[in-house]
Short mmCIF file of N, CA and C in Angstrom, two decimals:
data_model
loop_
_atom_site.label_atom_id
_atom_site.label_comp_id
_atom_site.label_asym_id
_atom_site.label_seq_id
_atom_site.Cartn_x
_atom_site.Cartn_y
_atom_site.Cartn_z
N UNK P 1 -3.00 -4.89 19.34
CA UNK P 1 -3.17 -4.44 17.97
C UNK P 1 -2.08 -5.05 17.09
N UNK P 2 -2.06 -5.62 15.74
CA UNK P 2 -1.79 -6.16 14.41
C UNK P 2 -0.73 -4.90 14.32
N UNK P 3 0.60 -5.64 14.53
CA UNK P 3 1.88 -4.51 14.17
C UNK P 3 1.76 -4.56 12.53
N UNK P 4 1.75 -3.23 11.92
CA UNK P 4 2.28 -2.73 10.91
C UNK P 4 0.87 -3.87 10.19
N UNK P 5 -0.35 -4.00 10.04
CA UNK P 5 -1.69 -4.50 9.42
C UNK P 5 -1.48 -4.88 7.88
N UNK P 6 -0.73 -3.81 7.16
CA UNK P 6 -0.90 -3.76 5.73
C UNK P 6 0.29 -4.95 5.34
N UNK P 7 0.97 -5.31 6.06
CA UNK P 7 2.31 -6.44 5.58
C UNK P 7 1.72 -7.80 5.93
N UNK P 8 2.36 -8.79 5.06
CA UNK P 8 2.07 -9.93 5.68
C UNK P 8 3.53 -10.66 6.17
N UNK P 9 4.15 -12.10 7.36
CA UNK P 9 5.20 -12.26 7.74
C UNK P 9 6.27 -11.79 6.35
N UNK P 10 6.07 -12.58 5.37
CA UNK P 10 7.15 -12.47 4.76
C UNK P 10 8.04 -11.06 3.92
N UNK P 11 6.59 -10.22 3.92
CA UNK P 11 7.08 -9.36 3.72
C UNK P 11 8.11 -8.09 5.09
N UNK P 12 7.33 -8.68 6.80
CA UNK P 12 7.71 -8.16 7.58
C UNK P 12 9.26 -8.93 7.58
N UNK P 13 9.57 -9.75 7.69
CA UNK P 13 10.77 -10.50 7.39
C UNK P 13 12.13 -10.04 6.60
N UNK P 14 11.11 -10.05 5.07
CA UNK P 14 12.00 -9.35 4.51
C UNK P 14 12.43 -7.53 4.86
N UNK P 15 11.28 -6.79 5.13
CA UNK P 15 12.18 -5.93 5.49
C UNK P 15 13.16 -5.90 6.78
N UNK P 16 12.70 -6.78 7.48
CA UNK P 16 13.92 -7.02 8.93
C UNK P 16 15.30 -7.04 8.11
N UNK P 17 15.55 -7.95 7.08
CA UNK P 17 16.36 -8.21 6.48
C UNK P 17 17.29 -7.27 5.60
N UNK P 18 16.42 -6.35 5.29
CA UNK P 18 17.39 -5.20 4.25
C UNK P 18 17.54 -4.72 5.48
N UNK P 19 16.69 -4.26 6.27
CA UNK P 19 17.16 -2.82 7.75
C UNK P 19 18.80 -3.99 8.03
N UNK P 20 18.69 -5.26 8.23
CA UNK P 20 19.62 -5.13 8.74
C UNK P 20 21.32 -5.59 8.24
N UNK P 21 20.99 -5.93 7.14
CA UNK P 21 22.09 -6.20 5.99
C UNK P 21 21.60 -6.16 4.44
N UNK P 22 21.12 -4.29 3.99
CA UNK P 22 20.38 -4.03 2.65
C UNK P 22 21.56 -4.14 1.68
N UNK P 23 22.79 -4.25 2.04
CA UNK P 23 23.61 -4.66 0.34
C UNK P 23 24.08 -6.54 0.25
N UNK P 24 22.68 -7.42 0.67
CA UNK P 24 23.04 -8.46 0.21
C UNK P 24 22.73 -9.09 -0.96
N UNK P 25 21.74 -8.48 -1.39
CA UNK P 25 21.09 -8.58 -2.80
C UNK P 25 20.21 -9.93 -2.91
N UNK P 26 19.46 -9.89 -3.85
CA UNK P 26 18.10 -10.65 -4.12
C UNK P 26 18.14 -11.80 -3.52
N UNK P 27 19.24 -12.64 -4.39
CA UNK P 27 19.28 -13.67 -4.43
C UNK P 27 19.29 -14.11 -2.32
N UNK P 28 19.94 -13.53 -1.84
CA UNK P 28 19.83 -13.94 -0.26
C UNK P 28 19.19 -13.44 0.42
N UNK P 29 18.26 -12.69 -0.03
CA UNK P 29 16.63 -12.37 0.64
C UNK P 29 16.12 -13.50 0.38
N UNK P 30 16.22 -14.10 -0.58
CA UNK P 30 15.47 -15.00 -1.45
C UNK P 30 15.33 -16.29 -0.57
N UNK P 31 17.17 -16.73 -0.41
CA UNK P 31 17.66 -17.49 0.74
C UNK P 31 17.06 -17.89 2.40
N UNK P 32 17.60 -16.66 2.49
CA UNK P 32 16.76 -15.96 3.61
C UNK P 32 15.49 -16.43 4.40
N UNK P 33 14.95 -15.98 3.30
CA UNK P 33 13.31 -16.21 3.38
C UNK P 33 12.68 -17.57 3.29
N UNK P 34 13.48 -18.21 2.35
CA UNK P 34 13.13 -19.56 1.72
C UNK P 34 12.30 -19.45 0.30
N UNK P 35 12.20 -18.49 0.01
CA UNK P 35 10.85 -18.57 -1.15
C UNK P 35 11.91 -18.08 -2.79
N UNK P 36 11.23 -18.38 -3.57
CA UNK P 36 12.18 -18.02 -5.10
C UNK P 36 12.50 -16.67 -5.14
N UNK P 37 13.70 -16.65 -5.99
CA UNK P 37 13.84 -15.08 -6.38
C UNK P 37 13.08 -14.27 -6.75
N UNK P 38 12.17 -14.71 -7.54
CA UNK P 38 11.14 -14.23 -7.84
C UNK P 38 10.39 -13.52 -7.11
N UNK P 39 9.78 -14.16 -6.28
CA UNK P 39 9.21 -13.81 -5.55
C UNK P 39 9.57 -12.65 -4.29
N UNK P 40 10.95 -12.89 -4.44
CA UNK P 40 11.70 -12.09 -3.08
C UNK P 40 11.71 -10.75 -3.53
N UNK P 41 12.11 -10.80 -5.29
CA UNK P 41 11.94 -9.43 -5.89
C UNK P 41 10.12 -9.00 -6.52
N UNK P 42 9.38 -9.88 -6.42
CA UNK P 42 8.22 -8.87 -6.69
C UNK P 42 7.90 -8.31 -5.61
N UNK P 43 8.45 -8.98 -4.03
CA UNK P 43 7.67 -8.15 -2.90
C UNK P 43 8.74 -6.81 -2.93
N UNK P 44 10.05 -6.93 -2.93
CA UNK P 44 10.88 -5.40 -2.93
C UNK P 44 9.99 -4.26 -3.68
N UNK P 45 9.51 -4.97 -5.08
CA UNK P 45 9.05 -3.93 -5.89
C UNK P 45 7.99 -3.69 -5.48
N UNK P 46 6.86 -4.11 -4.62
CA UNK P 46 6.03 -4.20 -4.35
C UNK P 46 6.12 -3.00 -3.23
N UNK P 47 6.52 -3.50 -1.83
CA UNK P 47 7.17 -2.39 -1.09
C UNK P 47 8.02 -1.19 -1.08
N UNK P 48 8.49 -1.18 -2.19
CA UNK P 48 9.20 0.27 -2.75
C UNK P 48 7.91 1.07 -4.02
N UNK P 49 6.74 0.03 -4.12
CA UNK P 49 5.94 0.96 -4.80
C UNK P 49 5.09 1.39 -3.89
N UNK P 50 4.74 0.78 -2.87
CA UNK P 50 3.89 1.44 -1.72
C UNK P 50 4.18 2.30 -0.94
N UNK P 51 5.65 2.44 -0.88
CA UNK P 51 6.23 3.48 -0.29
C UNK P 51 7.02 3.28 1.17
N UNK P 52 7.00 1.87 1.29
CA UNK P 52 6.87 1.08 2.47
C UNK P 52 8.34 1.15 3.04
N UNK P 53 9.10 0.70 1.49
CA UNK P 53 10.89 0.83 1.56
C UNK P 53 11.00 2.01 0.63
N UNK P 54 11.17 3.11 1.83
CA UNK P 54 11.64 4.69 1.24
C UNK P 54 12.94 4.96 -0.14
N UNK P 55 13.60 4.15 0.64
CA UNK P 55 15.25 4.51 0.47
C UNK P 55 15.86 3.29 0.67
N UNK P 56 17.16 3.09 -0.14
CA UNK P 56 18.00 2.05 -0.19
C UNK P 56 19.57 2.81 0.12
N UNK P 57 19.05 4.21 0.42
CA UNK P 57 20.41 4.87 0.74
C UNK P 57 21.23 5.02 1.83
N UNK P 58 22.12 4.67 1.58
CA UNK P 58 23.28 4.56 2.64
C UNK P 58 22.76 5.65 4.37
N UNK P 59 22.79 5.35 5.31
CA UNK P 59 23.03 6.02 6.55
C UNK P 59 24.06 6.82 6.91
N UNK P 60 24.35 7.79 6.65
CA UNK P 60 25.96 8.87 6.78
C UNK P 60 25.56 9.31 8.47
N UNK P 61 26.71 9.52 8.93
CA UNK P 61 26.77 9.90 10.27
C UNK P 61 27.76 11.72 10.23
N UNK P 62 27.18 12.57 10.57
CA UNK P 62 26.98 13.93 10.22
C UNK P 62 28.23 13.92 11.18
N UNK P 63 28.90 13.62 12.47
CA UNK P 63 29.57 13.61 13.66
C UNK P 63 31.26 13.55 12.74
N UNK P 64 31.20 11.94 12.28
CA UNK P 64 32.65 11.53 11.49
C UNK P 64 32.60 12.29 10.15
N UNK P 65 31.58 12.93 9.36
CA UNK P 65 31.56 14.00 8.19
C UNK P 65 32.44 15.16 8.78
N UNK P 66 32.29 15.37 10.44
CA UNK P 66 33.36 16.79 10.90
C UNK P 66 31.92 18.00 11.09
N UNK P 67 31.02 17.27 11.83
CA UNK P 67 29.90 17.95 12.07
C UNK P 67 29.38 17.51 13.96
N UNK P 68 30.36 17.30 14.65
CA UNK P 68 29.55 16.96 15.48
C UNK P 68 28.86 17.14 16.62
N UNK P 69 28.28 18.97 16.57
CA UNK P 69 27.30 19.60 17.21
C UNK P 69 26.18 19.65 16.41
N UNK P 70 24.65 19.25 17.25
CA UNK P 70 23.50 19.24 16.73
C UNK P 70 22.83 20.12 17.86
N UNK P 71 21.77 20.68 16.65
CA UNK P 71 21.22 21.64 17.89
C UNK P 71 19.27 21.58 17.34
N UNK P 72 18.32 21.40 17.65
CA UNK P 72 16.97 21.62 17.10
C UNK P 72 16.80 23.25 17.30
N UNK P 73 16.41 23.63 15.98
CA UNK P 73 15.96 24.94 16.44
C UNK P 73 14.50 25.34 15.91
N UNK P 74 13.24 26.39 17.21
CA UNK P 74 12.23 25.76 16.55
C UNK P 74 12.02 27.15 16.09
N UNK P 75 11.03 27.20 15.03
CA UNK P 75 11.37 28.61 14.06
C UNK P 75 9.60 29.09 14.70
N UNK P 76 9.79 30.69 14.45
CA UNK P 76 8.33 31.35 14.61
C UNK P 76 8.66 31.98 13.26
N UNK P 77 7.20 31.61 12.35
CA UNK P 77 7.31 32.50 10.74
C UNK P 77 6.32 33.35 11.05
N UNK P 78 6.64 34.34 9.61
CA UNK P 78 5.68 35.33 8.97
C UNK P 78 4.09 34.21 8.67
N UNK P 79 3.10 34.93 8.55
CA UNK P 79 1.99 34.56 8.12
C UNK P 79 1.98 34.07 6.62
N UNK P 80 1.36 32.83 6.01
CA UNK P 80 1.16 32.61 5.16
C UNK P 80 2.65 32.46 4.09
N UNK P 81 3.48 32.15 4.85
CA UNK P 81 5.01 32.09 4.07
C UNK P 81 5.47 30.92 4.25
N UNK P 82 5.13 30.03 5.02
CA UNK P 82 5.38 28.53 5.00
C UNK P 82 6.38 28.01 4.01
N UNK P 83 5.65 27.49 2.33
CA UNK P 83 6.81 26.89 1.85
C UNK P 83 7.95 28.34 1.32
N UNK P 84 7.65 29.23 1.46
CA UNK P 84 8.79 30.24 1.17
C UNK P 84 9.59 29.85 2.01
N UNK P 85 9.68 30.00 3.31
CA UNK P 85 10.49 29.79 4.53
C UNK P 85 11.05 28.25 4.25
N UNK P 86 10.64 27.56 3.96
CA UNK P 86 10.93 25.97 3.98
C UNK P 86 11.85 25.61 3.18
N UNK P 87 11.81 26.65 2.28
CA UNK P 87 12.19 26.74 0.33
C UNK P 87 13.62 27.38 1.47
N UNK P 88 13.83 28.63 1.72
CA UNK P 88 14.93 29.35 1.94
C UNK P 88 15.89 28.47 3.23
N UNK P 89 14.95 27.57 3.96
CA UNK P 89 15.80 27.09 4.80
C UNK P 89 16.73 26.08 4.43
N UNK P 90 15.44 25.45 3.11
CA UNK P 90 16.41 24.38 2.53
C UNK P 90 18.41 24.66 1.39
N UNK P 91 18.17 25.70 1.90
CA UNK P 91 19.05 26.33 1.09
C UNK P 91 20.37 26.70 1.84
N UNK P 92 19.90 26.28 3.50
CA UNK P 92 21.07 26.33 4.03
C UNK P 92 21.94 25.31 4.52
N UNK P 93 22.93 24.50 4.12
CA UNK P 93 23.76 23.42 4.21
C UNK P 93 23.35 22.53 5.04
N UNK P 94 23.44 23.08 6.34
CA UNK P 94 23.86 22.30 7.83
C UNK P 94 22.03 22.12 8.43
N UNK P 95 21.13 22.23 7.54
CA UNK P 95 19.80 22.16 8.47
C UNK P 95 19.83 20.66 7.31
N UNK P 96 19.52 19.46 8.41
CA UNK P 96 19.59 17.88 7.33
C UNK P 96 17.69 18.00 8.07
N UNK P 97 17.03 18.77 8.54
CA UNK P 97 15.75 18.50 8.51
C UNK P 97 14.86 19.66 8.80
N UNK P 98 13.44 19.85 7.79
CA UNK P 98 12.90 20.87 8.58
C UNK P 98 11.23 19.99 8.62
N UNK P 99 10.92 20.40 9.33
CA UNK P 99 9.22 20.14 9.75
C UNK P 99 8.44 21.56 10.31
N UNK P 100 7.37 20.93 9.44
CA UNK P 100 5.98 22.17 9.78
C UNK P 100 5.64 21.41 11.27
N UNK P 101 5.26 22.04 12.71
CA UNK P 101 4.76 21.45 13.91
C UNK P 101 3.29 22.56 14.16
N UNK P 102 2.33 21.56 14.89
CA UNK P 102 1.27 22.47 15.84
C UNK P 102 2.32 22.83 17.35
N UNK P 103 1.75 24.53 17.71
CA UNK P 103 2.01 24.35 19.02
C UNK P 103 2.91 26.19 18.73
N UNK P 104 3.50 26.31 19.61
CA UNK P 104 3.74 27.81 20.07
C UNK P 104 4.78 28.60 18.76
N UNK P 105 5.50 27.41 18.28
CA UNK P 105 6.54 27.56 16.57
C UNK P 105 6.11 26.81 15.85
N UNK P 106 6.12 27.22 14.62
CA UNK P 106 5.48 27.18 13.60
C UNK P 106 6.57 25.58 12.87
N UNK P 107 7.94 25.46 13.21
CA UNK P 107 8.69 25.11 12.29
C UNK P 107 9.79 24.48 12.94
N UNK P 108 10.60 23.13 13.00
CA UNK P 108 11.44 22.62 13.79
C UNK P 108 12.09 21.98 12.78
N UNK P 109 13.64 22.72 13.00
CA UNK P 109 14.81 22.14 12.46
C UNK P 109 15.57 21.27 12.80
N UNK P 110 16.58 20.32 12.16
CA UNK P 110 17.77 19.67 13.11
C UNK P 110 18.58 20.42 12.00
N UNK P 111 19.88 20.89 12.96
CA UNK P 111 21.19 21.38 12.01
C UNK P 111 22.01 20.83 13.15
N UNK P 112 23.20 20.87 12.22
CA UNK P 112 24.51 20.42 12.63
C UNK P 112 25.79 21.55 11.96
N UNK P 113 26.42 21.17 13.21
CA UNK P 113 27.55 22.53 12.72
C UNK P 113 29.23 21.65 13.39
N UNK P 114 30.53 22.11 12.76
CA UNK P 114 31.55 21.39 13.05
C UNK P 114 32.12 22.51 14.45
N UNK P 115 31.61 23.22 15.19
CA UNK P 115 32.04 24.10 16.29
C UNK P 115 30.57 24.71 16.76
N UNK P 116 31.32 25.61 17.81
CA UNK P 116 30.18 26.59 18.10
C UNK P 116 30.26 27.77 17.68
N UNK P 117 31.14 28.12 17.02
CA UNK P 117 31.38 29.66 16.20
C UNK P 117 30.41 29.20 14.90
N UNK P 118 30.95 27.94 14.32
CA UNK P 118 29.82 27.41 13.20
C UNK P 118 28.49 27.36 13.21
N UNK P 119 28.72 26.93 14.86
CA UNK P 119 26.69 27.30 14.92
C UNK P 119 26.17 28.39 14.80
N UNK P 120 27.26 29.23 15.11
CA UNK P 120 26.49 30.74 15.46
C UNK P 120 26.69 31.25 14.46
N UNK P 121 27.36 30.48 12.79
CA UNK P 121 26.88 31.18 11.68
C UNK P 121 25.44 30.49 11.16
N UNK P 122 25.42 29.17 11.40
CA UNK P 122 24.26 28.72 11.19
C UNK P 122 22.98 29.42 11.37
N UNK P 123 23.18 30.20 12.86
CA UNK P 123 21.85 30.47 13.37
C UNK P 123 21.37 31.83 12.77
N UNK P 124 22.52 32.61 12.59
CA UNK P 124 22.90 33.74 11.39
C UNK P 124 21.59 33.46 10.25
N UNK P 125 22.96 32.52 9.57
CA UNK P 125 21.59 32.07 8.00
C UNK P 125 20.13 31.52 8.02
N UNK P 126 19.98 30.85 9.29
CA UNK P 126 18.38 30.91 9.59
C UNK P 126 17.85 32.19 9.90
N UNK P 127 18.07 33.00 11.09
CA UNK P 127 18.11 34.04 10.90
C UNK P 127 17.10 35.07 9.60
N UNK P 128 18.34 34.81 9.04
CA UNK P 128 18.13 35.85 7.57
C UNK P 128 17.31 35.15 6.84
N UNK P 129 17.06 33.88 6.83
CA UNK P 129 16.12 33.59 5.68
C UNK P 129 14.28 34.21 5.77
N UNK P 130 14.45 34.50 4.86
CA UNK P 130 12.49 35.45 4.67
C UNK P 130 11.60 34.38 5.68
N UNK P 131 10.84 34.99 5.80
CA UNK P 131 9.65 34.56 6.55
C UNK P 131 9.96 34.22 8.32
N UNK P 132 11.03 34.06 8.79
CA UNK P 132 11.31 34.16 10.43
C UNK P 132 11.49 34.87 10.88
N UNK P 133 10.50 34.92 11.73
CA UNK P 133 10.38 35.99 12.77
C UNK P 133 11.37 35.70 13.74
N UNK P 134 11.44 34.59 14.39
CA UNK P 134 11.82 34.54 16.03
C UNK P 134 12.44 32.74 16.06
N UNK P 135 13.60 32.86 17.02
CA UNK P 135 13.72 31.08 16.93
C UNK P 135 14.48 30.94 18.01
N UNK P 136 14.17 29.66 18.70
CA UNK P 136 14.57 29.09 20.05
C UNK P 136 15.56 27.58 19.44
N UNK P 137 16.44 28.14 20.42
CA UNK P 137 17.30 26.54 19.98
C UNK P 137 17.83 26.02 21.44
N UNK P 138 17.45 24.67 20.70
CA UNK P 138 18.33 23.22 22.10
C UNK P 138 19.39 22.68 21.50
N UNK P 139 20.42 22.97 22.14
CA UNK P 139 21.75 22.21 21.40
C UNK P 139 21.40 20.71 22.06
N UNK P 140 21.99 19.71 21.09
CA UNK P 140 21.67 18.26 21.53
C UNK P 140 22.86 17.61 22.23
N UNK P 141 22.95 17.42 23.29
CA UNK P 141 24.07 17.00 23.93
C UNK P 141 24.53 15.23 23.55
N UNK P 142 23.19 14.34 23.80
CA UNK P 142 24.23 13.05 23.00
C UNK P 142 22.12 12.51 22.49
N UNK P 143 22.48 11.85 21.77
CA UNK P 143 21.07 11.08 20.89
C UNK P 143 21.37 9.38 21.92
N UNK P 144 20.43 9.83 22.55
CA UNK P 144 19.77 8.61 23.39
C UNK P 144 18.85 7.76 22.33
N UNK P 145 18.05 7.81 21.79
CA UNK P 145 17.47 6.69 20.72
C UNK P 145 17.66 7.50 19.29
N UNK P 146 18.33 6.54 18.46
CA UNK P 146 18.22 7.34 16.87
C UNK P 146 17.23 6.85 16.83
N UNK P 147 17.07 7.28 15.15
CA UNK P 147 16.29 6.94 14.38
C UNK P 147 15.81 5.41 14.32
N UNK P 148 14.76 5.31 14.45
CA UNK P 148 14.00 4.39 14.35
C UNK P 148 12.96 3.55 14.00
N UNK P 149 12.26 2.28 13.48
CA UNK P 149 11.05 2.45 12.74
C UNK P 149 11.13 0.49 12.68
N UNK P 150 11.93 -0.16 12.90
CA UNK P 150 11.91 -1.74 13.23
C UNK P 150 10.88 -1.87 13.91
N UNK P 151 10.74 -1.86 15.06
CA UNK P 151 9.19 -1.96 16.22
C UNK P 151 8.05 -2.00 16.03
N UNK P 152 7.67 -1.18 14.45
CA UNK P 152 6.67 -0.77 13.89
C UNK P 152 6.09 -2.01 12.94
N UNK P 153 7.53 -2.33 12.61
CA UNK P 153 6.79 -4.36 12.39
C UNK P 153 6.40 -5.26 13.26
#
């Protein structure tokens, strides 16, 4: 199967290129690539209007911030409270993700906390926020593959 169908090389190229040095600016995509500036910047705009290039924002590492316990925790809600719950979780510092899932919990977090007394206020303020019923957590001992999404070209 046709990795990633909707791109053509140069545009797969160019994004190889920001993933892997995004503050070089136009002109050496341009380079890069071989093709005019022009051109190097209608495909950026092109791919940041499709939605293709999310973000141009920096990667922070939560560990050297003075955060470096992670734990997934998966949430069981109230009925029909979804974005309430989503709304109140987002409200608590240390959760950098929440997702709606199928399957036995309704709701899967990543938080990060700078101890384990910290976690256990964390789990506190989830806890208390409206709409959770019940929640299971895996502390993450080390991240064997980050984040990822290159391959997909």
């Amino acid at each position: 199967m046709d990795p990633a169908p909707n791109l053509d090389d140069t545009d797969r190229r160019l994004l190889e290129i920001v993933m892997d040095d995004p503050r070089v600016g136009v002109r050496e995509f341009s380079r890069r690539l071989g093709v005019a500036r022009g051109t190097a910047q209608a495909r950026l705009d092109k791919l940041e209007a499709r939605g293709v290039l999310a973000s141009w924002a920096p990667s922070l590492d939560a560990s050297a911030l003075g955060y470096p316990l992670g734990a997934l925790v998966h949430i069981q809600m109230a009925q029909a409270k979804l974005d309430e719950t989503c709304a109140g979780l987002a409200k608590v510092r240390e959760v950098l993700e929440v997702m709606s899932v199928a399957g036995e919990f309704d709701i899967v977090c990543r938080v990060v906390a700078r101890d384990h007394a910290h976690l256990e206020e964390v789990f506190s303020a989830l806890i208390a926020t409206p709409g959770v019923l019940r929640t299971r957590t895996e502390v993450i001992l080390r991240q064997r593959v980050g984040p990822r999404i290159e391959q997909l070209l």
